[in-house]
Short mmCIF file of C-alpha atoms in Angstrom, two decimals:
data_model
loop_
_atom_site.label_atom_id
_atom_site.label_comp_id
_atom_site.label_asym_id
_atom_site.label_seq_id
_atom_site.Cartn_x
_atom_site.Cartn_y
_atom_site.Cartn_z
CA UNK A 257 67.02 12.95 144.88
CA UNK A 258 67.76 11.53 141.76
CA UNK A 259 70.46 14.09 139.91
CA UNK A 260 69.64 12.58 136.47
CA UNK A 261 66.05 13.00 136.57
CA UNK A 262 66.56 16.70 138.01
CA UNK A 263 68.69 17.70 135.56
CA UNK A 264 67.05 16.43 132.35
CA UNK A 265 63.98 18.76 131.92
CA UNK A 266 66.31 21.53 133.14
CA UNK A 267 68.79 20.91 129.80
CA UNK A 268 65.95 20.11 128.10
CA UNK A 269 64.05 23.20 128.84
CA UNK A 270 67.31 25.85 128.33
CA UNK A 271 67.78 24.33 124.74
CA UNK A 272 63.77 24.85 123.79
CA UNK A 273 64.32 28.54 125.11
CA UNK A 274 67.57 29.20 123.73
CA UNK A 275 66.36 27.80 119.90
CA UNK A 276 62.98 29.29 120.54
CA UNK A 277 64.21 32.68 121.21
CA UNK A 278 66.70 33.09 118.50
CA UNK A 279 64.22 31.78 115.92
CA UNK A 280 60.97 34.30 117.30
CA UNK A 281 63.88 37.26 117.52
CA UNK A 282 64.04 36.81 113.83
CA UNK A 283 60.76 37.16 113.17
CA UNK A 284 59.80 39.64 115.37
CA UNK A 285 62.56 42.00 114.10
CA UNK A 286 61.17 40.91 110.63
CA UNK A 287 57.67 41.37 111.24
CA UNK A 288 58.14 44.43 113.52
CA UNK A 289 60.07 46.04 111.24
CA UNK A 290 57.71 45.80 108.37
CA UNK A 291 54.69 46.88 109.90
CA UNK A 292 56.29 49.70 111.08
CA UNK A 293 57.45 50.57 107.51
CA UNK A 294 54.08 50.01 106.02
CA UNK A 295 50.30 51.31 106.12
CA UNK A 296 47.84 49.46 104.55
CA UNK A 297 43.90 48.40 104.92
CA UNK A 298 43.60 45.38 107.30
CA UNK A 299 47.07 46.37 109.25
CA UNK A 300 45.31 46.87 112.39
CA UNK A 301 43.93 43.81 111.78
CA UNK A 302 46.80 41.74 111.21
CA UNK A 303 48.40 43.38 113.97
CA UNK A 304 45.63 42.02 115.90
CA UNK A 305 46.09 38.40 114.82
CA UNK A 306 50.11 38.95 115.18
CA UNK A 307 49.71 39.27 119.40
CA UNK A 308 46.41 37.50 119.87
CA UNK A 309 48.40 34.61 121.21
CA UNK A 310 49.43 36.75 124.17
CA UNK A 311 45.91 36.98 125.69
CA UNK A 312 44.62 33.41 124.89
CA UNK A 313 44.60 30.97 126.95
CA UNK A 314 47.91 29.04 126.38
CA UNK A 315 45.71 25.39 126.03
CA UNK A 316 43.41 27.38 123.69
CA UNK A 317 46.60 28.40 121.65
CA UNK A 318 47.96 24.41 122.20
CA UNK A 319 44.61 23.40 120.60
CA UNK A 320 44.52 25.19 117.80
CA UNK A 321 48.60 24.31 116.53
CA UNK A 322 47.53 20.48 117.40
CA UNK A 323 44.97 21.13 115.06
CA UNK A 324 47.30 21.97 112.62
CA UNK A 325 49.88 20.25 113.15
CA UNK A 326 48.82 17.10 113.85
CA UNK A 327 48.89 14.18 111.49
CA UNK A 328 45.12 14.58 110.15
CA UNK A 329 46.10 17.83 108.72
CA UNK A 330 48.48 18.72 105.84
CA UNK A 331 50.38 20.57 107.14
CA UNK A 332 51.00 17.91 110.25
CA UNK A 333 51.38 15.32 106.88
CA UNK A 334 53.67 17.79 104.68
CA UNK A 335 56.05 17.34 108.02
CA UNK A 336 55.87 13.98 108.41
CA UNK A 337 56.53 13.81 104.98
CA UNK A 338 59.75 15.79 105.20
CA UNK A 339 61.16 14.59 107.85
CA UNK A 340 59.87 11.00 107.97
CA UNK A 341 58.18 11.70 111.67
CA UNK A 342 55.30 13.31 113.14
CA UNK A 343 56.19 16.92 114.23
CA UNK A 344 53.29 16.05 117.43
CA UNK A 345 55.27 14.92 120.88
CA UNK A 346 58.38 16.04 119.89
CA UNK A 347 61.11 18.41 121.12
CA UNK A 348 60.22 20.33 118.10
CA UNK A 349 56.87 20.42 119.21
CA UNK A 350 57.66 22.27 122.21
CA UNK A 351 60.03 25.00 120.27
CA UNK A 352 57.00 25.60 118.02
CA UNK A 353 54.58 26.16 120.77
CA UNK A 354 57.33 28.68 122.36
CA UNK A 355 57.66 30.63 119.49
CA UNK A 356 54.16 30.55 119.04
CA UNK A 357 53.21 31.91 122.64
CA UNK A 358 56.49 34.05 123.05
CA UNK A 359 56.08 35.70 119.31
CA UNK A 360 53.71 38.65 120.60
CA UNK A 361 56.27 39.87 123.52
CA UNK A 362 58.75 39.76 121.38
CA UNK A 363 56.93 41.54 118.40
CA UNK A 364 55.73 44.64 120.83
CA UNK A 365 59.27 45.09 122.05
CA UNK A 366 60.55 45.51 118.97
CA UNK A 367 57.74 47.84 117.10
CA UNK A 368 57.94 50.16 119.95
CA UNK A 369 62.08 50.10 119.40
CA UNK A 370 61.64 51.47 115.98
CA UNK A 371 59.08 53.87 116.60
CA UNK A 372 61.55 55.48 119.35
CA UNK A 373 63.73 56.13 116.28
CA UNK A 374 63.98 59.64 115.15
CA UNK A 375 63.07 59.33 111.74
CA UNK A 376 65.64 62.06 110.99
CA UNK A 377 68.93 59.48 111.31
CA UNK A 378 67.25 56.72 108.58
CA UNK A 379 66.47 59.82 106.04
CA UNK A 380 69.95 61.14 106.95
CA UNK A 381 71.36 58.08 105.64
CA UNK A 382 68.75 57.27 102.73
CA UNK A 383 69.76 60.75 101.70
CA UNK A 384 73.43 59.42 101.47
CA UNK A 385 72.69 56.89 99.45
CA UNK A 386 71.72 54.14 101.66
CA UNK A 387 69.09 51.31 100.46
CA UNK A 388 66.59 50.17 102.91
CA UNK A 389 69.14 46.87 104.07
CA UNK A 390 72.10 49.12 104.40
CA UNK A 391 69.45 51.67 106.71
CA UNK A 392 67.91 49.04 108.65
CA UNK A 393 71.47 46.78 109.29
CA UNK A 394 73.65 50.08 110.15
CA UNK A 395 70.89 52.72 111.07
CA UNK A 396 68.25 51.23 112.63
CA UNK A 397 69.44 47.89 114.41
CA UNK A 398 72.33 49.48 116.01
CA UNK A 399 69.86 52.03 117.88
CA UNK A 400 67.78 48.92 118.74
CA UNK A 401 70.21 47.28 120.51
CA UNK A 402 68.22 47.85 123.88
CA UNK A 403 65.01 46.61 122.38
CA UNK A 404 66.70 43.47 120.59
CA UNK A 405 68.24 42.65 124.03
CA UNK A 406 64.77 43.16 126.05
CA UNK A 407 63.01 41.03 123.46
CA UNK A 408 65.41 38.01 123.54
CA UNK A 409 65.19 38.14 127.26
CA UNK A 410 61.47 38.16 126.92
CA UNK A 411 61.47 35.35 124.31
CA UNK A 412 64.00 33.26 126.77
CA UNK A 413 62.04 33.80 129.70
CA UNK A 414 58.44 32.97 128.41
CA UNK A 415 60.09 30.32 125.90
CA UNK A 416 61.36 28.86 129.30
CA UNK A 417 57.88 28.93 131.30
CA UNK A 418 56.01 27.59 129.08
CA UNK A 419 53.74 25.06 129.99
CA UNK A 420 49.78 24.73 128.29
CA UNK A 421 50.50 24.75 124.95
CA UNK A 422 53.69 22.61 125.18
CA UNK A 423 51.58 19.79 127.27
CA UNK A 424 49.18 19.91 124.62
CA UNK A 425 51.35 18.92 121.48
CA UNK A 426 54.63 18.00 123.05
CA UNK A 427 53.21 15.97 125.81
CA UNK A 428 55.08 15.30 128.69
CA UNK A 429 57.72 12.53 127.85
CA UNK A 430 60.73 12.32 130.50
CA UNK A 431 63.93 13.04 128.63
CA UNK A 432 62.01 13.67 125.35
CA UNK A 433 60.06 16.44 125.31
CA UNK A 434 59.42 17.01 129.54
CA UNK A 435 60.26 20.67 130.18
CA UNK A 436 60.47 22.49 133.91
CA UNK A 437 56.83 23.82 134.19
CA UNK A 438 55.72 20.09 133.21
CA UNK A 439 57.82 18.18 135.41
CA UNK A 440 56.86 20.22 138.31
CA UNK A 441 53.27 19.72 137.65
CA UNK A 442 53.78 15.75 137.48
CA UNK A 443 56.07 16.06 140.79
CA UNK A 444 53.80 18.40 142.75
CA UNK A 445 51.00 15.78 141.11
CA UNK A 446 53.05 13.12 142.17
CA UNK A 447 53.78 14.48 145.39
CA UNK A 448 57.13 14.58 145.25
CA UNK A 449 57.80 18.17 146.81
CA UNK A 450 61.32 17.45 146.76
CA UNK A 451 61.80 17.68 143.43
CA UNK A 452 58.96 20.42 142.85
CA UNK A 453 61.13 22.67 144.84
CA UNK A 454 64.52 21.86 143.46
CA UNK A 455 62.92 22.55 139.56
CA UNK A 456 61.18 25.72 140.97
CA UNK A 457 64.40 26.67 142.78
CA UNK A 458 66.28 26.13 139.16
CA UNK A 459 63.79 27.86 137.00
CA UNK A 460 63.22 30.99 139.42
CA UNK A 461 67.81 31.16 139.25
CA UNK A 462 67.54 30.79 135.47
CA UNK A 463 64.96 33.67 134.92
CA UNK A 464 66.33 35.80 137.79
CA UNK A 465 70.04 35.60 136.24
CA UNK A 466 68.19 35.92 132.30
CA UNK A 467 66.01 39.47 133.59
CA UNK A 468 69.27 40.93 135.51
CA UNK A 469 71.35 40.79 132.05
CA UNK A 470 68.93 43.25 130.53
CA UNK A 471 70.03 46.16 132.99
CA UNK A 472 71.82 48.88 130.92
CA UNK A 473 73.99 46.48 129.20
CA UNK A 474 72.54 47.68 125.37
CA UNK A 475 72.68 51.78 124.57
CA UNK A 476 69.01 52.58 123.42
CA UNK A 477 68.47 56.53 123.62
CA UNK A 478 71.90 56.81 123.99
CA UNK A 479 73.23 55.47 120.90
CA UNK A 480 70.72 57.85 119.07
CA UNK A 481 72.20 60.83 120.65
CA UNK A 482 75.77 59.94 119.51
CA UNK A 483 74.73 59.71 116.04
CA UNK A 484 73.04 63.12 116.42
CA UNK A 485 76.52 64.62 117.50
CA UNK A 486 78.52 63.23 114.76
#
């Protein structure tokens, strides 16, 4: 077995999950939070939009972001622009189409975090004084700690399997933009079952050892009944 070939998609694959589920974390919490804050006409509908990505087919959703991102589009051109190189069959790519694909996982998580908050501790602390940053950053993150933990798993982990839409505007370059899920395909393809089972073997240790730290490592309904106490 060649070591090098094994353990490129694997390093490849842990960075695209790693930046993918730090940058949909952010806007999760972001987006989760406001909705939750908010009612307006069309917010069922945007809601709608926000997690439709989570039953479509993951090609369907690889489509539609080569659509716009490739280099017909402007947005695809804006990019290219920018950066002086097409965003399409790139590592980038690949991070985009995680985020994309990942984004409604992490988005539930975190509205159904902040609805478990008693609405009691934020207008305890509004009361004090507090502006909405000062509520959210000490009030209502802190209690979420359970829920920001779950969703980063959930990002990692789904950031990590992905496979349609990546294929479909990252491609499947060897030490470029070839991830686990794609390199299996082209070895099982290929019949190499060797290497099929070693990458399976890898990915099934990664997610196994990425689900176990969510245990009861964060305080979640906990937390909240400390701050009642005090």
């Amino acid at each position: 077995m060649n070591w090098h070939d094994f353990w490129s998609p694997i390093r490849l694959s842990l960075q695209i999950a790693l930046l993918s589920s730090v940058v949909v974390l952010i806007l999760g919490v972001a987006a989760a939070w406001w909705m939750s804050k908010r009612k307006f006409k069309g917010k069922v509908m945007l809601e709608t939009v926000l997690i439709l990505p989570l039953v479509l087919p993951p090609t369907v959703v690889g489509f539609l972001l080569l659509i716009i991102l490739g280099r017909k589009s402007w947005v695809g051109q804006a990019i290219e622009w920018l950066f002086n190189a097409p965003v399409i069959f790139s590592w980038w790519a690949a991070v985009i189409a995680a985020v994309v694909v990942s984004f409604p996982l992490v988005y539930q998580t975190m509205k159904n975090g902040f609805a478990s908050i008693d609405p009691e501790l934020e207008n305890a602390a509004r009361s004090s004084g507090a502006n909405e940053w000062k509520v959210f950053r000490y009030i209502t993150l802190p209690l979420n700690f359970h829920s920001l933990g779950t969703a980063f798993i959930l990002g990692f982990a789904r950031g990590l399997g992905e496979f349609g839409a990546t294929l479909m505007i990252a491609g499947n370059i060897p030490g470029k933009t070839q991830t686990i899920p794609t390199a299996i395909y082209v070895a099982v393809d290929a019949g190499n079952t060797t290497m099929a089972w070693a990458w399976t073997c890898a990915i099934i240790i990664i997610s196994f050892l990425m689900l176990l730290l969510t245990g009861n490592r964060y305080p979640g309904v906990e937390a909240q009944a400390a701050v009642r106490k005090k």
